[in-house]
Coordinates of C-alpha atoms in Angstrom, one line a residue:
Chain A
X10 CA -0.2 -37.8 -9.6
X11 CA -3.2 -35.4 -8.8
X12 CA -2.8 -31.9 -7.3
X13 CA -4.1 -30.5 -4.3
X14 CA -7.2 -28.3 -4.5
X15 CA -5.5 -25.9 -2.2
X16 CA -3.0 -25.2 -4.9
X17 CA -5.6 -24.0 -7.2
X18 CA -7.2 -21.8 -4.5
X19 CA -3.7 -20.3 -3.5
X20 CA -3.1 -19.5 -7.6
X21 CA -6.6 -17.4 -7.5
X22 CA -5.2 -15.9 -4.3
X23 CA -2.3 -15.0 -5.6
X24 CA -3.4 -13.6 -9.0
X25 CA -6.2 -12.0 -7.3
X26 CA -3.3 -10.0 -5.6
X27 CA -2.1 -8.9 -8.9
X28 CA -5.1 -7.8 -10.2
X29 CA -6.1 -5.9 -7.1
X30 CA -2.9 -4.2 -7.7
X31 CA -3.1 -2.9 -10.8
X32 CA -6.8 -2.3 -10.1
X33 CA -6.5 -0.3 -7.3
X34 CA -3.3 1.7 -8.8
X35 CA -5.8 2.8 -11.3
X36 CA -8.3 4.2 -8.7
X37 CA -8.2 8.3 -8.9
X38 CA -7.2 9.5 -5.6
X39 CA -10.0 11.7 -4.9
X40 CA -12.0 8.1 -4.5
X41 CA -9.8 6.7 -2.0
X42 CA -12.6 7.2 0.8
X43 CA -15.2 5.3 -1.6
X44 CA -12.6 2.8 -2.1
X45 CA -12.0 2.2 1.4
X46 CA -15.9 2.0 2.2
X47 CA -16.5 -0.2 -0.8
X48 CA -13.6 -2.7 -0.1
X49 CA -15.2 -2.6 3.4
X50 CA -18.5 -3.7 1.9
X51 CA -17.1 -6.6 -0.3
X52 CA -14.9 -7.8 2.4
X53 CA -18.3 -8.7 4.2
X54 CA -18.8 -11.4 1.5
X55 CA -17.5 -13.4 4.7
X56 CA -21.0 -13.6 5.4
X57 CA -21.5 -16.8 3.3
X58 CA -19.1 -18.3 6.0
X59 CA -21.2 -16.8 8.4
X60 CA -24.7 -18.3 6.6
X61 CA -23.1 -21.7 6.7
X62 CA -22.1 -21.4 10.5
X63 CA -25.7 -20.5 11.3
X64 CA -27.5 -23.2 9.0
X65 CA -24.8 -25.6 11.0
X66 CA -27.6 -26.8 13.1
X67 CA -30.0 -29.5 12.4
X68 CA -33.9 -28.9 12.8
X69 CA -34.1 -29.6 16.3
X70 CA -31.6 -27.4 17.8
X71 CA -31.1 -24.3 15.8
X72 CA -29.3 -22.6 18.1
X73 CA -26.2 -24.3 19.2
X74 CA -22.6 -22.7 20.4
X75 CA -21.6 -22.9 16.9
X76 CA -24.5 -21.7 14.8
X77 CA -24.6 -18.8 17.5
X78 CA -21.5 -17.4 16.4
X79 CA -22.5 -17.7 12.7
X80 CA -25.6 -16.0 13.5
X81 CA -24.0 -13.4 15.1
X82 CA -21.6 -13.0 12.2
X83 CA -24.3 -12.9 9.9
X84 CA -25.7 -9.9 11.8
X85 CA -22.2 -7.9 11.8
X86 CA -21.7 -9.0 8.0
X87 CA -25.0 -7.4 7.0
X88 CA -24.2 -4.0 8.7
X89 CA -21.2 -3.8 7.1
X90 CA -22.9 -5.0 3.6
X91 CA -25.7 -2.6 3.6
X92 CA -24.0 0.1 5.5
X93 CA -20.8 -0.1 2.9
X94 CA -22.8 -0.4 -0.4
X95 CA -25.1 2.6 1.0
X96 CA -22.6 5.3 2.0
X97 CA -20.4 4.4 -0.8
X98 CA -23.4 5.1 -3.1
X99 CA -24.4 8.2 -1.2
X100 CA -20.9 9.7 -1.6
X101 CA -20.4 8.9 -5.0
X102 CA -23.5 10.5 -5.8
X103 CA -22.1 13.8 -4.6
X104 CA -19.3 13.8 -7.3
X105 CA -20.2 16.0 -9.9
X106 CA -19.0 17.9 -12.7
X107 CA -19.0 21.5 -13.3
X108 CA -21.8 22.9 -14.6
X109 CA -21.5 23.6 -18.2
X110 CA -24.0 26.0 -18.9
X111 CA -22.1 28.7 -16.2
Chain B
X27 CA -29.8 -27.8 -3.8
X28 CA -27.0 -26.9 -6.7
X29 CA -23.7 -28.6 -7.1
X30 CA -20.7 -27.6 -5.6
X31 CA -19.2 -27.2 -9.1
X32 CA -22.0 -24.9 -10.0
X33 CA -22.0 -22.8 -6.9
X34 CA -18.0 -22.5 -7.4
X35 CA -18.7 -21.0 -10.8
X36 CA -21.1 -18.5 -9.3
X37 CA -18.7 -17.4 -6.6
X38 CA -16.3 -16.6 -9.2
X39 CA -18.6 -14.7 -11.1
X40 CA -19.3 -12.7 -7.7
X41 CA -15.2 -12.4 -7.5
X42 CA -15.3 -10.7 -10.7
X43 CA -18.1 -8.4 -10.2
X44 CA -16.4 -7.1 -7.0
X45 CA -13.2 -6.5 -9.4
X46 CA -15.3 -4.6 -11.7
X47 CA -16.5 -2.5 -8.6
X48 CA -13.1 -1.6 -7.8
X49 CA -12.2 -0.9 -11.6
X50 CA -15.7 1.7 -11.7
X51 CA -13.7 3.8 -9.1
X52 CA -10.9 4.8 -11.7
X53 CA -13.2 8.0 -12.5
X54 CA -16.3 9.3 -11.2
X55 CA -18.3 8.8 -13.9
X56 CA -18.0 5.0 -14.2
X57 CA -17.9 4.6 -10.1
X58 CA -21.5 4.5 -9.5
X59 CA -21.9 1.5 -11.9
X60 CA -18.8 -0.2 -9.9
X61 CA -21.1 0.0 -6.9
X62 CA -23.8 -1.6 -8.6
X63 CA -21.4 -4.5 -9.4
X64 CA -20.4 -4.8 -6.0
X65 CA -23.9 -5.3 -5.1
X66 CA -24.8 -7.7 -7.5
X67 CA -22.0 -9.8 -6.6
X68 CA -22.8 -9.6 -3.1
X69 CA -26.6 -10.7 -3.8
X70 CA -25.2 -13.7 -6.2
X71 CA -23.0 -14.9 -3.4
X72 CA -25.8 -15.0 -0.7
X73 CA -28.0 -16.3 -3.1
X74 CA -25.6 -19.1 -4.1
X75 CA -24.9 -19.7 -0.3
X76 CA -28.7 -20.6 0.0
X77 CA -28.9 -22.8 -2.7
X78 CA -26.2 -24.6 -2.0
X79 CA -27.2 -25.5 1.5
X80 CA -30.9 -26.0 0.3
X81 CA -32.0 -26.0 3.7
X82 CA -35.0 -24.0 3.9
X83 CA -36.0 -24.8 7.4
X84 CA -36.3 -22.8 10.5
X85 CA -32.8 -21.9 10.5
X86 CA -33.0 -20.0 7.2
X87 CA -35.9 -17.4 8.9
X88 CA -33.1 -16.9 11.5
X89 CA -30.7 -16.1 8.9
X90 CA -33.3 -13.8 7.2
X91 CA -33.9 -12.1 10.4
X92 CA -30.4 -11.5 11.1
X93 CA -29.2 -10.1 8.0
X94 CA -32.9 -8.0 8.1
X95 CA -31.6 -6.6 11.7
X96 CA -27.9 -6.0 10.5
X97 CA -29.0 -4.8 7.2
X98 CA -31.5 -1.8 8.9
X99 CA -28.9 -0.9 11.3
X100 CA -26.0 -0.7 8.6
X101 CA -28.6 1.0 6.5
X102 CA -29.5 3.6 9.3
X103 CA -25.9 4.5 9.9
X104 CA -25.2 4.8 6.2
X105 CA -28.0 7.6 5.8
X106 CA -27.6 9.2 9.1
X107 CA -23.5 9.5 9.4
X108 CA -22.2 12.8 8.5
X109 CA -19.4 12.9 5.7
X110 CA -17.1 14.5 8.2
X111 CA -17.6 11.5 10.4
X112 CA -16.3 9.0 7.6
X113 CA -13.0 8.1 9.1
X114 CA -14.7 6.9 12.1
X115 CA -17.4 4.9 10.4
X116 CA -15.0 3.1 7.9
X117 CA -12.6 2.3 11.5
X118 CA -15.8 1.1 12.9
X119 CA -17.1 -1.0 9.5
X120 CA -13.5 -2.4 9.7
X121 CA -13.6 -3.8 13.2
X122 CA -16.9 -5.4 12.5
X123 CA -15.4 -7.3 9.5
X124 CA -12.9 -8.7 11.9
X125 CA -15.1 -9.7 14.0
X126 CA -17.1 -11.4 11.8
X127 CA -14.0 -13.3 10.8
X128 CA -13.3 -14.3 14.3
X129 CA -17.1 -15.4 14.6
X130 CA -16.9 -17.8 11.6
X131 CA -13.6 -19.3 12.5
X132 CA -15.0 -20.0 16.0
X133 CA -17.8 -21.7 14.7
X134 CA -15.6 -23.5 12.2
X135 CA -13.5 -24.7 15.1
X136 CA -16.4 -25.8 17.3
X137 CA -18.5 -27.3 14.5
X138 CA -15.8 -28.4 11.7
X139 CA -18.2 -30.9 10.3
X140 CA -20.9 -28.4 9.1
X141 CA -18.1 -26.9 7.0
X142 CA -16.5 -30.5 5.8
X143 CA -13.2 -29.8 7.6
X144 CA -13.3 -33.2 9.7
X145 CA -14.3 -33.3 13.0
X146 CA -13.7 -31.3 16.6
X147 CA -10.4 -32.7 17.4
X148 CA -9.2 -33.6 14.4
X149 CA -9.6 -31.1 11.9
X150 CA -7.8 -31.1 8.7
X151 CA -4.4 -29.6 9.3
X152 CA -4.3 -27.4 6.3
X153 CA -7.6 -26.0 7.5
X154 CA -6.7 -25.6 11.2
X155 CA -3.7 -23.3 9.9
X156 CA -5.9 -21.1 7.5
X157 CA -8.8 -21.2 10.3
X158 CA -6.0 -19.9 13.0
X159 CA -4.4 -17.3 10.7
X160 CA -7.8 -16.0 10.0
X161 CA -9.0 -16.0 13.2
X162 CA -5.8 -14.4 14.7
X163 CA -5.6 -11.6 11.8
X164 CA -9.4 -11.1 12.3
X165 CA -9.0 -10.4 16.1
X166 CA -6.4 -7.9 15.5
X167 CA -8.2 -6.1 12.8
X168 CA -11.0 -5.9 15.3
X169 CA -9.3 -4.6 18.6
X170 CA -7.0 -2.3 16.3
X171 CA -9.9 -0.7 14.4
X172 CA -12.1 -0.1 18.0
X173 CA -9.2 1.7 18.9
X174 CA -8.6 3.8 15.5
X175 CA -12.5 4.3 16.0
X176 CA -12.0 5.6 19.5
X177 CA -9.3 8.0 18.7
X178 CA -10.9 9.2 15.7
X179 CA -14.0 9.9 17.5
X180 CA -12.4 11.6 20.1
X181 CA -13.3 9.1 23.0
X182 CA -9.7 8.2 23.5
X183 CA -7.0 10.7 23.4
X184 CA -5.3 11.4 19.9
X185 CA -2.0 11.6 21.2
X186 CA 0.6 8.4 20.9
X187 CA 0.4 6.5 23.8
X188 CA 3.6 5.2 24.7
X189 CA 5.5 3.1 27.8
X190 CA 8.9 1.5 28.2
X191 CA 9.4 -1.7 26.9
X192 CA 6.5 -1.4 24.2
X193 CA 8.4 -3.2 21.4
X194 CA 10.1 -5.8 23.1
X195 CA 6.3 -6.4 24.4
X196 CA 4.8 -6.2 21.1
X197 CA 7.5 -8.6 19.7
X198 CA 7.0 -11.1 22.4
X199 CA 3.2 -11.4 21.8
X200 CA 3.8 -11.5 17.9
X201 CA 6.2 -14.8 18.2
X202 CA 3.9 -16.0 21.0
X203 CA 1.1 -15.9 18.3
X204 CA 3.2 -17.8 16.2
X205 CA 4.1 -20.5 18.4
X206 CA 0.5 -20.8 19.6
X207 CA -0.8 -21.5 16.1
X208 CA 2.1 -24.2 15.7
X209 CA 0.9 -25.8 18.9
X210 CA -2.7 -25.6 18.1
X211 CA -2.2 -27.4 15.0
X212 CA -0.1 -29.9 16.6
X213 CA -2.3 -30.5 19.8
X214 CA -5.7 -29.3 18.3
X215 CA -6.5 -28.3 21.8
X216 CA -9.2 -25.8 21.8
X217 CA -7.8 -24.0 25.2
X218 CA -4.9 -22.9 22.9
X219 CA -7.5 -21.8 20.3
X220 CA -8.9 -19.1 23.1
X221 CA -5.5 -18.2 24.1
X222 CA -4.8 -17.4 20.5
X223 CA -7.8 -15.4 20.1
X224 CA -6.9 -13.5 23.5
X225 CA -3.5 -12.6 22.4
X226 CA -4.4 -11.5 18.7
X227 CA -7.0 -9.0 20.3
X228 CA -4.4 -7.7 22.8
X229 CA -1.9 -7.4 20.0
X230 CA -4.1 -5.6 17.9
X231 CA -4.7 -3.1 20.9
X232 CA -1.2 -2.6 21.5
X233 CA -0.1 -1.7 17.9
X234 CA -2.4 1.0 17.5
X235 CA -2.1 2.8 20.8
X236 CA 0.8 4.6 19.8
X237 CA -0.3 6.2 17.0
X238 CA -0.9 9.3 16.7
X239 CA -3.9 10.9 15.2
X240 CA -2.4 12.7 11.9
X241 CA -1.1 8.8 11.3
X242 CA -4.4 7.7 11.1
X243 CA -4.8 7.5 7.4
X244 CA -2.0 5.1 7.4
X245 CA -3.7 3.0 10.2
X246 CA -7.0 2.9 8.5
X247 CA -5.4 1.7 5.3
X248 CA -3.4 -0.7 7.3
X249 CA -6.5 -2.4 9.0
X250 CA -8.3 -2.1 5.8
X251 CA -5.7 -4.5 4.3
X252 CA -5.6 -6.7 7.5
X253 CA -9.6 -7.2 6.9
X254 CA -9.1 -8.4 3.5
X255 CA -6.4 -10.9 4.7
X256 CA -8.4 -11.9 7.3
X257 CA -11.4 -12.6 5.0
X258 CA -8.7 -14.4 2.5
X259 CA -7.6 -16.6 5.1
X260 CA -11.5 -17.7 6.4
X261 CA -11.8 -18.1 2.3
X262 CA -9.2 -20.5 2.1
X263 CA -10.8 -22.3 5.1
X264 CA -14.4 -22.7 3.6
X265 CA -12.7 -23.3 0.1
X266 CA -14.4 -20.4 -1.7
X267 CA -13.5 -18.5 -4.4
X268 CA -15.5 -15.2 -4.1
X269 CA -13.9 -15.0 -0.4
X270 CA -10.4 -15.6 -1.7
X271 CA -10.6 -13.2 -4.5
X272 CA -12.3 -10.5 -2.3
X273 CA -9.6 -11.0 0.5
X274 CA -6.7 -10.8 -1.9
X275 CA -8.5 -7.6 -3.5
X276 CA -8.9 -5.7 0.1
X277 CA -5.6 -7.0 1.0
X278 CA -3.8 -5.5 -1.7
X279 CA -6.2 -2.2 -2.0
X280 CA -5.1 -1.5 1.7
X281 CA -1.8 -2.0 1.4
X282 CA -1.4 0.2 -1.6
X283 CA -3.6 3.1 0.3
X284 CA -0.9 2.5 3.3
X285 CA 1.9 2.9 0.8
X286 CA 0.4 6.3 -0.9
X287 CA -0.3 7.6 2.7
X288 CA 3.3 6.9 4.1
X289 CA 5.1 8.4 0.9
X290 CA 2.7 11.4 1.1
X291 CA 4.5 11.8 4.8
X292 CA 7.9 10.8 3.7
X293 CA 7.6 8.4 6.4
X294 CA 8.5 4.4 6.1
X295 CA 5.8 2.3 7.1
X296 CA 7.6 1.2 10.2
X297 CA 8.4 4.1 11.4
X298 CA 4.6 5.1 11.3
X299 CA 3.5 1.7 13.0
X300 CA 6.5 2.1 15.8
X301 CA 4.4 4.9 16.5
X302 CA 5.3 7.9 19.0
X303 CA 6.1 10.5 16.3
X304 CA 4.2 13.4 17.9
X305 CA 5.3 12.8 21.2
X306 CA 8.8 12.7 20.4
X307 CA 9.1 15.7 19.0
X308 CA 7.2 18.0 20.5
X309 CA 9.6 18.9 22.9
X310 CA 12.3 19.7 20.4
X311 CA 9.4 21.9 18.4
X312 CA 8.6 23.9 21.6
X313 CA 12.1 24.4 22.5
X314 CA 13.2 26.2 19.3
X315 CA 10.0 28.5 19.0
X316 CA 10.9 32.0 19.3
X317 CA 9.2 34.9 19.1
X318 CA 9.0 36.2 15.3
X319 CA 6.9 38.7 14.0
X320 CA 3.7 38.0 12.3
X321 CA 1.4 39.6 10.3
X322 CA -2.3 39.0 11.1
X323 CA -5.3 40.4 9.2
X324 CA -9.2 40.2 9.4
X325 CA -11.9 39.1 7.1
X326 CA -11.9 42.4 5.6
X327 CA -8.1 42.2 4.7
X328 CA -8.5 38.7 3.3
X329 CA -11.4 39.9 1.0
X330 CA -9.8 42.7 -0.2
X331 CA -7.0 40.6 -1.2
X332 CA -9.0 37.9 -2.6
X333 CA -11.2 40.3 -4.4
X334 CA -8.1 41.6 -6.0
X335 CA -6.5 38.6 -7.4
X336 CA -7.5 37.0 -10.6
X337 CA -6.6 33.0 -9.5
X338 CA -7.1 31.6 -5.9
X339 CA -6.1 28.3 -4.8
X340 CA -7.5 26.8 -1.5
X341 CA -5.5 24.5 0.3
X342 CA -7.9 22.5 2.8
X343 CA -6.9 20.3 5.6
X344 CA -8.0 18.5 8.9
X345 CA -9.0 22.1 10.3
X346 CA -11.6 22.3 7.8
X347 CA -13.4 18.9 8.5
X348 CA -13.1 19.8 12.3
X349 CA -14.8 23.1 11.7
X350 CA -17.2 21.8 9.3
X351 CA -16.2 24.8 6.8
X352 CA -16.6 22.9 3.9
X353 CA -19.9 24.6 2.8
X354 CA -19.1 28.1 4.0
X355 CA -15.8 27.4 1.8
X356 CA -17.7 26.8 -1.1
X357 CA -20.2 29.4 -1.1
X358 CA -17.4 31.8 -0.6
X359 CA -16.0 30.6 -3.8
X360 CA -19.0 30.8 -5.4
X361 CA -18.8 34.7 -4.5
X362 CA -15.6 34.5 -6.0
X363 CA -16.4 33.0 -8.9
X364 CA -19.0 35.4 -9.8
X365 CA -16.1 38.2 -9.7
X366 CA -14.5 36.1 -12.5
X367 CA -11.7 34.8 -10.5
X368 CA -10.3 31.6 -11.1
X369 CA -10.6 29.4 -8.1
X370 CA -9.0 25.7 -7.8
X371 CA -8.6 23.6 -4.9
X372 CA -5.0 21.7 -3.8
X373 CA -5.0 18.5 -1.6
X374 CA -2.4 16.8 0.1
X375 CA -2.3 13.2 -0.3
X376 CA -2.4 13.0 3.6
X377 CA -5.0 15.8 4.3
X378 CA -7.5 14.8 6.5
X379 CA -7.8 11.5 8.5
X380 CA -8.1 9.1 5.6
X381 CA -7.3 8.9 2.1
X382 CA -9.6 11.0 0.1
X383 CA -11.1 12.6 3.4
X384 CA -10.9 16.4 1.7
X385 CA -12.2 15.2 -1.5
X386 CA -15.3 13.8 -0.1
X387 CA -16.3 16.6 2.1
X388 CA -15.6 19.1 -1.0
X389 CA -18.3 16.8 -2.9
X390 CA -20.5 16.9 -0.2
X391 CA -20.4 20.7 -0.3
X392 CA -21.2 20.6 -4.2
X393 CA -17.5 21.7 -5.5
X394 CA -17.3 19.9 -8.8
X395 CA -14.4 17.1 -8.8
X396 CA -12.7 18.9 -11.8
X397 CA -11.9 21.5 -9.9
X398 CA -10.0 19.6 -7.1
X399 CA -6.5 18.9 -7.8
X400 CA -3.6 16.5 -6.2
X401 CA -0.4 17.8 -5.4
X402 CA 1.5 16.9 -8.4
X403 CA -1.1 18.0 -10.3
X404 CA -1.3 21.8 -9.2
X405 CA 1.8 22.3 -7.3
X406 CA 3.2 24.2 -10.4
X407 CA 0.2 26.6 -10.4
X408 CA 1.1 28.1 -6.8
X409 CA 3.6 30.3 -8.6
X410 CA 1.3 31.8 -11.2
X411 CA -1.5 32.2 -8.5
X412 CA -2.4 35.4 -6.8
X413 CA -3.6 34.1 -3.7
X414 CA -3.4 30.8 -1.5
X415 CA -6.2 30.4 1.1
X416 CA -4.8 27.7 3.4
X417 CA -7.8 26.5 5.8
X418 CA -7.1 24.0 8.2
X419 CA -3.9 22.4 6.6
X420 CA -0.3 23.2 8.1
X421 CA 2.4 20.7 8.3
X422 CA 1.6 19.9 4.3
X423 CA 2.5 23.4 3.3
X424 CA 5.6 24.1 5.7
X425 CA 8.4 24.9 3.2
X426 CA 10.7 23.7 6.0
X427 CA 10.2 20.2 4.4
X428 CA 12.2 21.2 1.4
X429 CA 15.2 23.3 3.5
X430 CA 16.0 22.2 6.5
X431 CA 17.4 18.6 6.7
X432 CA 17.3 18.4 10.1
X433 CA 13.6 19.0 10.6
X434 CA 11.7 15.8 11.4
X435 CA 9.4 16.3 7.9
X436 CA 12.2 16.9 5.5
X437 CA 11.5 15.2 2.3
X438 CA 7.9 14.9 2.9
X439 CA 6.2 16.5 -0.1
X440 CA 4.3 19.5 0.6
X441 CA 2.2 22.2 -1.1
X442 CA 4.5 25.1 -2.5
X443 CA 1.9 27.6 -1.4
X444 CA 4.7 30.1 -0.3
X445 CA 5.5 30.6 -4.2
X446 CA 1.8 32.5 -4.3
X447 CA 2.0 36.3 -4.4
X448 CA 0.2 36.2 -1.3
X449 CA -1.1 33.6 1.4
X450 CA -3.9 33.8 3.6
X451 CA -3.2 31.3 6.7
X452 CA -6.9 30.6 8.5
X453 CA -5.7 29.0 11.8
X454 CA -6.9 29.5 15.3
X455 CA -3.6 30.2 17.0
X456 CA 0.3 29.9 16.0
X457 CA 0.4 26.5 17.7
X458 CA 2.7 24.1 15.8
X459 CA 1.0 21.5 13.7
X460 CA 0.9 17.3 14.4
X461 CA 4.6 17.0 13.6
X462 CA 5.3 19.6 16.5
X463 CA 7.2 21.8 14.4
X464 CA 7.0 25.7 13.5
X465 CA 5.7 26.4 10.1
X466 CA 7.9 28.9 8.7
X467 CA 5.0 29.9 6.1
X468 CA 3.6 31.9 9.1
X469 CA 6.5 34.5 9.7
X470 CA 6.7 35.0 6.0
X471 CA 6.4 38.5 4.1
X472 CA 3.7 37.5 2.3
X473 CA 1.8 35.9 4.5
X474 CA -1.1 37.0 6.2
X475 CA -2.4 35.0 9.2
X476 CA -6.3 35.1 10.1
X477 CA -6.7 34.0 13.5
X478 CA -10.3 32.5 13.6
X479 CA -12.6 29.5 13.5
X480 CA -12.3 28.4 10.0
X481 CA -16.0 28.5 9.3
X482 CA -16.8 31.7 10.8
X483 CA -13.7 33.0 9.0
X484 CA -15.0 31.7 5.7
X485 CA -18.2 33.2 6.3
X486 CA -17.3 36.8 7.4
X487 CA -14.8 37.0 4.3
X488 CA -18.0 35.9 1.8
X489 CA -19.7 38.6 3.7
X490 CA -17.2 41.2 2.9
X491 CA -16.6 40.1 -0.7

């Protein structure tokens, strides 16, 4: 009997939760704010769904009800992706070590 | 057009890159590289999606336009936002992830064929379940984050909003959501789908309004977690590995942060979620308030004390963020260091309005991160320090948490500030903190209260040093 592909996805999901658990515990507390902004940015990978939705129309009707929601989702996710990664970068650039020459 | 298998492999790679992005945050040195991994993962995921659709027609141009428009808005916000507004920004971003998840779910529900999920009216059962869960969690994330954003931004009162029958009402709505999902899956009715979304928006709103301002660290972390689960739900619908991995990562990340924040307040998760903490304790706090002698001083006294100290520990809190005093504070510390005084910073886990809030502000003010310590690392040092400089913190220094089992904050880990030879407490008035209780520290023999705006006081002290 064949295994339902859902089971494979479920396995990936469960294992990723464990990976996430251990990886996040090792994040230093001083970087918890960048952690939140970067998780925000990466969860916007939902844009792949939005792109599929946006391109679901055919060449005559690019905009139908379904694809409009897709396009809106693309814009929202894009705000998050650019905003999230850039603000994380900006924050991380501020974390400096003590100057040795002092 | 690339094959489904090949694109699945690329999605897996981008998932792995996202894991590395989080892994990088284990130390500030590796964190910048980690962020680049994250960006790379995102670029791969988006490119592969384009290639796998392989439709570079007019629609594709519109996709690029929407990405550009959204991206410019995002980039603009990212560069303009002041660091003190980080909690609001993160809450706002969470709401966008939630809404995007809802939109993708709506789109998939209206046109399932585009996602290989069947036809409208007979969507594959498994997909429909995943889709409705993704949509419901997304909607809760959206409306919850909007409320959190409004509260943090001060557009809505930060005090808890409670009313009679709140908890039974929430319970009824939550149960209805489960029932609606069940009915939706058995009837495929689109009306039920809209009702499901409406109920989910409503519950997100109702869940967050009773939670007070200082509990925001828990709320933000929790919404962070929700946005992850919403993404994972959509990931299952789209059978997309990158989304499933990311959703799981973000979901567990938010959950861990909520746990750390709850532990920092010694409150259970449910206690925070059920809300109303500040409101119920406020009256008790006011009633027990008695007139006790307080020593207060000015910038000159503070400067004198610090000049004669050999080590100073700084305890920042939310008040520092409100007063934007981090730069003034660092200038004061620079002057102290010139006088060969050892200075370190002590950060309580729930100081500020989001996890790590104080660390970011200090980093912004160019404070080296190796001078900043967590509660467990530094708590023993207070006994050997000469001066503790408390700026904008309150409840997290209250010794009552260790001594009075009757106190609402009993058992909460606190900074042992009172063990210092002298304590300087910058505060605008003697008013109690968020927990609504008096801070015993104000009345201690070795405490000197500095009644002023945090930024102004720090500047005045620097002048007097």
